[in-house]
PDB file of C-alpha atoms in Angstrom:
ATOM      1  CA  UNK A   1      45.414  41.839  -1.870  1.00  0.00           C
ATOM      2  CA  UNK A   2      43.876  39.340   0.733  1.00  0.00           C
ATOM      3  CA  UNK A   3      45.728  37.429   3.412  1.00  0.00           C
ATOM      4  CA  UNK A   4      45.754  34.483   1.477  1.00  0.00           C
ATOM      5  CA  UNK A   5      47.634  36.075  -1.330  1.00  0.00           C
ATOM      6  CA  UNK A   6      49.896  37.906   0.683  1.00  0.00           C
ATOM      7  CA  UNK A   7      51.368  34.856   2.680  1.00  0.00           C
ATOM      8  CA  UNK A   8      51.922  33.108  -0.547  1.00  0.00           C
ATOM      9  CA  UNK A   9      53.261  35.656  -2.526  1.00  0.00           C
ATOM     10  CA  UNK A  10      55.981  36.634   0.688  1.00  0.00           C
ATOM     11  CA  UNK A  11      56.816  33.043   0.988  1.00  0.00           C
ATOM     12  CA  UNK A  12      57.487  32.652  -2.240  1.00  0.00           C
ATOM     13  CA  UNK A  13      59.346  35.074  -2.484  1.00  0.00           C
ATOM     14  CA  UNK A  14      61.640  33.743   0.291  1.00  0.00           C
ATOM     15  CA  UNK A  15      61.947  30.424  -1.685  1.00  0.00           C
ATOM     16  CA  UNK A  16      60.537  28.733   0.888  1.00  0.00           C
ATOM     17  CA  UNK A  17      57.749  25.702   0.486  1.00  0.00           C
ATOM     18  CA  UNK A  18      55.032  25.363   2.780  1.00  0.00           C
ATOM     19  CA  UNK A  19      56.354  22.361   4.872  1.00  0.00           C
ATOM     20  CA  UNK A  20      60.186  24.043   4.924  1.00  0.00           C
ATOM     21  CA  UNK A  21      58.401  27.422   6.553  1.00  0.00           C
ATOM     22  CA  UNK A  22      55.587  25.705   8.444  1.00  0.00           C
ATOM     23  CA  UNK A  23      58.858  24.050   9.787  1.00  0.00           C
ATOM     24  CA  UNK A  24      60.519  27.251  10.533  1.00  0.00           C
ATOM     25  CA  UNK A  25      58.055  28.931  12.725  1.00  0.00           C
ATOM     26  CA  UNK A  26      56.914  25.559  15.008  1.00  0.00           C
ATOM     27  CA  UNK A  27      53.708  24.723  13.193  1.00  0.00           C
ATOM     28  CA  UNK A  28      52.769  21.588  11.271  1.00  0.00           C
ATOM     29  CA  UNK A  29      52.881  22.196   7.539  1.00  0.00           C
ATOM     30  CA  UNK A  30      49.042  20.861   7.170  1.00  0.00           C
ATOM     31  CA  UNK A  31      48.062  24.052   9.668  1.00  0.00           C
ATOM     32  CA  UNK A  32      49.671  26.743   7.446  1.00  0.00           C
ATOM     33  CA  UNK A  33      47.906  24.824   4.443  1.00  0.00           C
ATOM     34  CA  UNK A  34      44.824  25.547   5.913  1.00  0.00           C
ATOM     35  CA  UNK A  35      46.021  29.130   6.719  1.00  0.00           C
ATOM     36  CA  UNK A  36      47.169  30.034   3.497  1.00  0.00           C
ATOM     37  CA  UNK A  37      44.215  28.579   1.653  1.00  0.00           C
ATOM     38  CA  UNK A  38      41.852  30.462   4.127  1.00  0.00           C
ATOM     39  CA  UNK A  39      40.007  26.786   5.700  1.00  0.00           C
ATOM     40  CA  UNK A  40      41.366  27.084   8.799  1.00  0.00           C
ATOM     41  CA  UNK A  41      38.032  26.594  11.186  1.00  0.00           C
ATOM     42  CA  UNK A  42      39.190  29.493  14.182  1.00  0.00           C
ATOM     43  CA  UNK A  43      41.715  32.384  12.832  1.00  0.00           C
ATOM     44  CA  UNK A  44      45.164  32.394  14.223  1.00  0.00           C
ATOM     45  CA  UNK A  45      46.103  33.713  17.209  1.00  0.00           C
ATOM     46  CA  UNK A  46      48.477  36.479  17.805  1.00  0.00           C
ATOM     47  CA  UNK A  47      51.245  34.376  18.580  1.00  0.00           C
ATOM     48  CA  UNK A  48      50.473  32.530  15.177  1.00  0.00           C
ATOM     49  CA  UNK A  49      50.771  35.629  13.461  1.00  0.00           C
ATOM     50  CA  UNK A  50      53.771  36.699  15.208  1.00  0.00           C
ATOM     51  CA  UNK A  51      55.393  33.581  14.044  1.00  0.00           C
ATOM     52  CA  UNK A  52      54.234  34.009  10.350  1.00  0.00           C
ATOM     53  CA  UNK A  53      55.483  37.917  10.619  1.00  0.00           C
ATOM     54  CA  UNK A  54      58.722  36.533  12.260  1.00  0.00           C
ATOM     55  CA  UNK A  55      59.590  33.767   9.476  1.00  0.00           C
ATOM     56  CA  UNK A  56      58.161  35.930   6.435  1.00  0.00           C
ATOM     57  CA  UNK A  57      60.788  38.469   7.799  1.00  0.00           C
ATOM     58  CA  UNK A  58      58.335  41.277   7.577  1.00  0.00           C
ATOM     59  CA  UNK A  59      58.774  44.930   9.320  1.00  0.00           C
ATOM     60  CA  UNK A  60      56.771  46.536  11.218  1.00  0.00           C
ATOM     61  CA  UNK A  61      54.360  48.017   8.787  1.00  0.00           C
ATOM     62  CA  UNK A  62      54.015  45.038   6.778  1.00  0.00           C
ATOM     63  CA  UNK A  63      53.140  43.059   9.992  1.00  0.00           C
ATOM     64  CA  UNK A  64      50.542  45.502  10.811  1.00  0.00           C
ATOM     65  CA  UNK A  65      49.203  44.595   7.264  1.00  0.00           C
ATOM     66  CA  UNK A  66      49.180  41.203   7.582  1.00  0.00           C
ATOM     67  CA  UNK A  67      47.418  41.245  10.729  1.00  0.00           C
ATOM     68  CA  UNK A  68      45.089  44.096   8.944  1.00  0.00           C
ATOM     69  CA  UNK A  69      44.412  41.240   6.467  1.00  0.00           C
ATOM     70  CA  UNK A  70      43.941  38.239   8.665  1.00  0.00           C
ATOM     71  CA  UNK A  71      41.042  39.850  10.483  1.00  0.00           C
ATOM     72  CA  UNK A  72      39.172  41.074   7.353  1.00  0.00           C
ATOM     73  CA  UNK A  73      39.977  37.245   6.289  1.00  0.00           C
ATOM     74  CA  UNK A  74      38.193  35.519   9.644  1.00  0.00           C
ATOM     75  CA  UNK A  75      35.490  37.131   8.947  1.00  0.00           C
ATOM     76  CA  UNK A  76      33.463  34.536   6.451  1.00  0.00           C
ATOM     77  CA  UNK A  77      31.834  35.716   3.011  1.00  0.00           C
ATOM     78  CA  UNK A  78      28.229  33.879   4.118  1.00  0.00           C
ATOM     79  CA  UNK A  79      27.834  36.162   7.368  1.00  0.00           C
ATOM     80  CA  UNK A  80      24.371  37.479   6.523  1.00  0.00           C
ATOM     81  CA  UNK A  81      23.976  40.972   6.503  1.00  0.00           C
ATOM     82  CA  UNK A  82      21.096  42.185   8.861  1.00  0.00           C
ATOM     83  CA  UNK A  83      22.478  46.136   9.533  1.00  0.00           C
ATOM     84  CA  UNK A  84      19.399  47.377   7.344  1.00  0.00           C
ATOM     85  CA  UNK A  85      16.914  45.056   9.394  1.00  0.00           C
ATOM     86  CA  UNK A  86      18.276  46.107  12.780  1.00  0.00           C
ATOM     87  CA  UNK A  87      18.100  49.944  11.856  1.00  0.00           C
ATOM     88  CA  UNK A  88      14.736  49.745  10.385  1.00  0.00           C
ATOM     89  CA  UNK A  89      13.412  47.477  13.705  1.00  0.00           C
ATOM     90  CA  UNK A  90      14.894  50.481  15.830  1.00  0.00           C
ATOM     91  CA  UNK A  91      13.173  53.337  13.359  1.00  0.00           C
ATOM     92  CA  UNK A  92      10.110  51.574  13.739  1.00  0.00           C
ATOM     93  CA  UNK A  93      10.654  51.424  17.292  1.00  0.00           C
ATOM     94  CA  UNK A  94      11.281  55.356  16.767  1.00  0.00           C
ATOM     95  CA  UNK A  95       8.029  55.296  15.344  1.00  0.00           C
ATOM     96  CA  UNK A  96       5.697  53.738  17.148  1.00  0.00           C
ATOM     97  CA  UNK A  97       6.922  55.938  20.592  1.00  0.00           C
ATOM     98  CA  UNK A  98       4.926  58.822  18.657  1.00  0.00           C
ATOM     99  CA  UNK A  99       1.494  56.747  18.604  1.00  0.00           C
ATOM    100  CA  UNK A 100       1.153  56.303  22.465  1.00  0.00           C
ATOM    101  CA  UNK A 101      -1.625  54.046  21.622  1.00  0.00           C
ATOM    102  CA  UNK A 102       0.672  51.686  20.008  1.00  0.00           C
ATOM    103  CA  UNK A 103       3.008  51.719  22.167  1.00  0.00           C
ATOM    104  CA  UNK A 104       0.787  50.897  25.294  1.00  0.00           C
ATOM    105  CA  UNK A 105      -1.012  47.815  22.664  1.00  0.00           C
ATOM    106  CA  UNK A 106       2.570  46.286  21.842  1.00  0.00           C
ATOM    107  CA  UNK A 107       5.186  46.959  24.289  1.00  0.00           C
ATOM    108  CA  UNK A 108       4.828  46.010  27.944  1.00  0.00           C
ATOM    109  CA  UNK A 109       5.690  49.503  30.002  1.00  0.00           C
ATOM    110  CA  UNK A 110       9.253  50.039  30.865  1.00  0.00           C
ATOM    111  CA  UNK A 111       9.946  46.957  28.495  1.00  0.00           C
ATOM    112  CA  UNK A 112      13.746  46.621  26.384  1.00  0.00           C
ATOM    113  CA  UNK A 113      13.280  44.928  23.075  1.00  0.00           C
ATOM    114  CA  UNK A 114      15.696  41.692  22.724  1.00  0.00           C
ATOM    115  CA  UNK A 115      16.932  40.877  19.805  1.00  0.00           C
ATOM    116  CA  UNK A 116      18.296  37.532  18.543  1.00  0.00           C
ATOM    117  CA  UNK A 117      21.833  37.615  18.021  1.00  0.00           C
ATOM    118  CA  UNK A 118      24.934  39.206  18.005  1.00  0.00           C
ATOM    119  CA  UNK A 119      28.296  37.878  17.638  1.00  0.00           C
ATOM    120  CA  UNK A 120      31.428  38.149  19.992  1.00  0.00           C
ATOM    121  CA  UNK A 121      33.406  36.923  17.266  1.00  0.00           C
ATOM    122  CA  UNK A 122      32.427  36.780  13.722  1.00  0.00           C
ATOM    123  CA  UNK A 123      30.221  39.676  12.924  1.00  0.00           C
ATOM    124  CA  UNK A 124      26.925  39.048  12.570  1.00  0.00           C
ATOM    125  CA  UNK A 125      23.193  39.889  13.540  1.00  0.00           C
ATOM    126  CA  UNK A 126      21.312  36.659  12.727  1.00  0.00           C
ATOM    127  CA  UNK A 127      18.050  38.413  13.074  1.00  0.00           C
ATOM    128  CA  UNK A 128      17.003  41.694  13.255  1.00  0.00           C
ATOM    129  CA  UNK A 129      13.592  41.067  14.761  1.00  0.00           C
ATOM    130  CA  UNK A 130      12.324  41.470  18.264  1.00  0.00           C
ATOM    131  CA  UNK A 131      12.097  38.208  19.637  1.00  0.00           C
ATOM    132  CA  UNK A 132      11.341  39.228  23.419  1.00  0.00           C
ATOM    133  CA  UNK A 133      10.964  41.809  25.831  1.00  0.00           C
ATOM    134  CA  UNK A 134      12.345  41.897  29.240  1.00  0.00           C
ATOM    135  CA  UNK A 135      12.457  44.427  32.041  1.00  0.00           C
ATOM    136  CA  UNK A 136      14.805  45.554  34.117  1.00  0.00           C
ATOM    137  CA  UNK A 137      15.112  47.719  36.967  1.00  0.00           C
ATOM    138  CA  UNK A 138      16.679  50.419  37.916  1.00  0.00           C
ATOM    139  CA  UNK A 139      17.299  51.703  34.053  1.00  0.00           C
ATOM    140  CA  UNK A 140      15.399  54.465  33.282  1.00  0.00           C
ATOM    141  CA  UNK A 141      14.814  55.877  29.758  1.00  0.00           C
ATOM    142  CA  UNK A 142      14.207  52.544  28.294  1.00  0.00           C
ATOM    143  CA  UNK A 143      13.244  54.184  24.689  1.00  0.00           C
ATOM    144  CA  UNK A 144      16.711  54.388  24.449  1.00  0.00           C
ATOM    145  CA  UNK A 145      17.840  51.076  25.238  1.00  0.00           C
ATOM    146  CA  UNK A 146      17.690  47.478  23.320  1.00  0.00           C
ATOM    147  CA  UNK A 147      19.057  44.052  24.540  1.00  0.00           C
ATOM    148  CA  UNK A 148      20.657  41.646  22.147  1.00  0.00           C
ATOM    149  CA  UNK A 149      21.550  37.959  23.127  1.00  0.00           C
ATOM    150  CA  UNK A 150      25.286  37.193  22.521  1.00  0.00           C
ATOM    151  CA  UNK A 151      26.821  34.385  20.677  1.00  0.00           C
ATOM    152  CA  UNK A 152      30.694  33.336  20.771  1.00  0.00           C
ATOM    153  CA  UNK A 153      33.525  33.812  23.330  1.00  0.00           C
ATOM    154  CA  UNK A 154      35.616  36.564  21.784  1.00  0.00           C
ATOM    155  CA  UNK A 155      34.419  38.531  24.886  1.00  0.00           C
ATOM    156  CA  UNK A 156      34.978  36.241  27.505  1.00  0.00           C
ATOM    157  CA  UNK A 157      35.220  36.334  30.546  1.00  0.00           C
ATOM    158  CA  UNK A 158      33.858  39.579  30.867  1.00  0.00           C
ATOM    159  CA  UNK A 159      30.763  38.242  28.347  1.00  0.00           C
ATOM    160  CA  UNK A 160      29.768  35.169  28.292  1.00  0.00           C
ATOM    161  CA  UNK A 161      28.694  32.874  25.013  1.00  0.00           C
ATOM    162  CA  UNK A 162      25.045  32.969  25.436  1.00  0.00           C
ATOM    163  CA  UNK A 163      24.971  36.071  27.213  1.00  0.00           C
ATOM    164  CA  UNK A 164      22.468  39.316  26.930  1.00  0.00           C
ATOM    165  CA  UNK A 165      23.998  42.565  26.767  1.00  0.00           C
ATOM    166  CA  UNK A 166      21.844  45.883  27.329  1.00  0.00           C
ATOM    167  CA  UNK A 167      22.849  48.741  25.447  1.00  0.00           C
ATOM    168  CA  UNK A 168      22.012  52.153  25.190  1.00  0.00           C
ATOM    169  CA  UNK A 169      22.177  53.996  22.016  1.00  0.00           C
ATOM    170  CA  UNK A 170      23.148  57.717  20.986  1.00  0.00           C
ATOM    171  CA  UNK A 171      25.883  57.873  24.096  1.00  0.00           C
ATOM    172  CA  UNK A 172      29.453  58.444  23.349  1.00  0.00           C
ATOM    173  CA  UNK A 173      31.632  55.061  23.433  1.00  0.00           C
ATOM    174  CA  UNK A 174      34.777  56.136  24.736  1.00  0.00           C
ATOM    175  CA  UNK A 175      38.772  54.129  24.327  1.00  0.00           C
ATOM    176  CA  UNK A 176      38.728  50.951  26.309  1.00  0.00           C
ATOM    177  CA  UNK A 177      34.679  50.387  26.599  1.00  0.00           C
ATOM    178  CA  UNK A 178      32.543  48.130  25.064  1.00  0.00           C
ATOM    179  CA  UNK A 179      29.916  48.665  22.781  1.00  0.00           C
ATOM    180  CA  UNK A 180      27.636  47.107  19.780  1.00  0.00           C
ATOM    181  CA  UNK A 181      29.610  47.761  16.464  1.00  0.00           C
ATOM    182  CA  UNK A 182      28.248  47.855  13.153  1.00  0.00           C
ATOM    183  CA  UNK A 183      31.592  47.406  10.183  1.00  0.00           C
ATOM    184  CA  UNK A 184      31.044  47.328   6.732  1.00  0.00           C
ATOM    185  CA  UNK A 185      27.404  46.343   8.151  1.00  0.00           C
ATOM    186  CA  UNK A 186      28.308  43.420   9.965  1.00  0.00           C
ATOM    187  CA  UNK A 187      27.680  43.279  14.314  1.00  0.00           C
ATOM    188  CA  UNK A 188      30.367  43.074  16.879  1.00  0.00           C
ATOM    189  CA  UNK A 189      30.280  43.443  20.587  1.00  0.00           C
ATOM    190  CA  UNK A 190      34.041  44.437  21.470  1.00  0.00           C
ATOM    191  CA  UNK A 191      35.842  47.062  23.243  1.00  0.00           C
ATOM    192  CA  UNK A 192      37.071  49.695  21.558  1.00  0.00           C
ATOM    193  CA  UNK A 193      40.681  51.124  21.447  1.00  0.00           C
ATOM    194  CA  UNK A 194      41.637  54.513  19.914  1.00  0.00           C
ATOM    195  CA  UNK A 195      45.362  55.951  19.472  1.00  0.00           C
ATOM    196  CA  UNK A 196      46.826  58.221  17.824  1.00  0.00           C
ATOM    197  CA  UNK A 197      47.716  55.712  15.246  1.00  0.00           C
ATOM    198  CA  UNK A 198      44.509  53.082  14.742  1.00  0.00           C
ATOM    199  CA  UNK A 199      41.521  52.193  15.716  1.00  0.00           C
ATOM    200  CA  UNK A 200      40.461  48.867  16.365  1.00  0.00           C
ATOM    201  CA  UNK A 201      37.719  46.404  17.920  1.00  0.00           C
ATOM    202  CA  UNK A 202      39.602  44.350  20.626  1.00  0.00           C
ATOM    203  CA  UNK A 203      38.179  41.017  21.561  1.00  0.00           C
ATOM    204  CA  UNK A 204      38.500  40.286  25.748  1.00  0.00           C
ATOM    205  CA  UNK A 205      39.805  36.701  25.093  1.00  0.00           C
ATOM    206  CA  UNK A 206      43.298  36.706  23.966  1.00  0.00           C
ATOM    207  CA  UNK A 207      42.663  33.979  21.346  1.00  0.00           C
ATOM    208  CA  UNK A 208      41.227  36.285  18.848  1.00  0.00           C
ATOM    209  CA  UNK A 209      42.927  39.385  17.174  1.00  0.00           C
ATOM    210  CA  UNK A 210      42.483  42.677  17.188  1.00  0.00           C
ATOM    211  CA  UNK A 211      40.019  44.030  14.167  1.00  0.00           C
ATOM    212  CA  UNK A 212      41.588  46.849  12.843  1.00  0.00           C
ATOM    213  CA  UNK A 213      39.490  49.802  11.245  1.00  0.00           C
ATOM    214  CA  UNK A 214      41.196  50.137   7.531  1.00  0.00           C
ATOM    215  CA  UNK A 215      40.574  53.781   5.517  1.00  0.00           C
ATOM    216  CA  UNK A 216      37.671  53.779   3.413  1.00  0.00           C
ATOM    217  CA  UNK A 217      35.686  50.894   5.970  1.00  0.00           C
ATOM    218  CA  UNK A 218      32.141  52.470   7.970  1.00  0.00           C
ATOM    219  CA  UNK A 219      32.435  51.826  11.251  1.00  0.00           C
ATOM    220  CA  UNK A 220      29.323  52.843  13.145  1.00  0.00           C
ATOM    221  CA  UNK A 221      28.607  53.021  17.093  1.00  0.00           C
ATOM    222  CA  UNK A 222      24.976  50.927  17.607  1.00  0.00           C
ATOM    223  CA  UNK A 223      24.877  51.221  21.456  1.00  0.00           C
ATOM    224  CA  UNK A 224      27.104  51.438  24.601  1.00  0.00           C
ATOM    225  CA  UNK A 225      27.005  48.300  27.071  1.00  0.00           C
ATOM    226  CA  UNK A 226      25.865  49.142  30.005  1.00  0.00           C
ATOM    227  CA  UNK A 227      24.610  45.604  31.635  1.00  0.00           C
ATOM    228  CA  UNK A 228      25.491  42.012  31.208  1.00  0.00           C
ATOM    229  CA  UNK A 229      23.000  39.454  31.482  1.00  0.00           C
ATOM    230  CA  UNK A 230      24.885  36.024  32.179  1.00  0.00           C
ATOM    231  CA  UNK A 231      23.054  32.694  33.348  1.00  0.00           C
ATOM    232  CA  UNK A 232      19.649  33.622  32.796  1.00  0.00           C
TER     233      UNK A 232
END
């Protein structure tokens, strides 16, 4: 079932129509359209959804499914997915650090390879090919490391739209930090929360809900972030 389906079916259910409960909960009846039919251009917020969960009369259980279901919904069908690029741009990265040759020819020394985007919001690596190098200092073991230039405002204030994030790969991202995400191979930057009861990616800016991490969905840790890079 997908959140489309399950707001129609649970209104329905309640014998409401969509202007009577777009009514109920405070919202104009051409919003919840748009909701329930999945066009609505940015996903609710959390107080939407607490309105929806409130007026559909739903426990708590259910409202953790809705809310389960609204993020996988935000999250549009034409987001291209670049996981496979990205992985094979860092094994060849991998590679190229056993031809010393190479690596002196291509990459300037001490250099962290940029690449194009990542999204604070919707998932997605737009390209998974190097598009820069930059150098910073003060970070050593650079082999480990890759920059990626961020796009939305999920993560704001902390990270910018438009910002660069460093990262640094194979170190442990614990509850509460922020790292590079891959899910179902599609790219986040969020901070991560782990209970006893979920895990999910948390966006910085209130506006957007939590992504929660559903049984059966891969969920792989690309890179702690351990710079920001705003204004540049």
């Amino acid at each position: 079932m997908d959140f489309k389906k399950f707001l129609k079916d649970r209104r329905k259910e309640l014998g409401y129509s969509q202007n009577k409960f777009a009514k109920s909960i405070g919202i104009t009846q051409s919003y919840f359209n748009t909701i329930e039919r999945g066009e609505v251009k940015n996903p609710p917020s959390e107080e939407v959804l607490d309105k929806i969960a409130d007026g559909l009369q739903l426990n708590e259980k259910e409202t953790q499914t809705m809310k389960y279901l609204a993020a996988i919904e935000r999250t549009p069908g034409i987001i291209m997915k670049e996981l496979s690029k990205l992985k094979n741009e860092l094994t060849s990265m991998e590679s190229l650090r056993g031809n010393t040759y190479l690596m002196e020819s291509l990459t300037p020394t001490g250099a962290i390879p940029v690449y194009e985007r990542i999204s604070a919001g919707i998932g997605a690596i737009n390209d998974g090919e190097v598009t820069d190098y930059i150098s910073i200092p003060g970070i050593k073991n650079t082999q480990d490391v890759f920059a990626v230039n961020v796009w939305g405002d999920s993560m704001e204030p902390n990270i910018k739209d438009g910002s660069i994030i460093i990262c640094r790969k194979d170190v442990e991202i614990r509850d509460g930090e922020i790292g590079a995400f891959l899910l179902n191979d599609e790219a986040y930057v969020k901070r991560i929360k782990v209970s006893s009861q979920y895990v999910a990616l948390i966006s910085d800016n209130p506006n957007y809900p939590p992504i929660f991490i559903g049984p059966g969905e891969n969920l792989v840790a690309v890179g702690k972030v351990i710079k920001v890079l705003s204004d540049i």
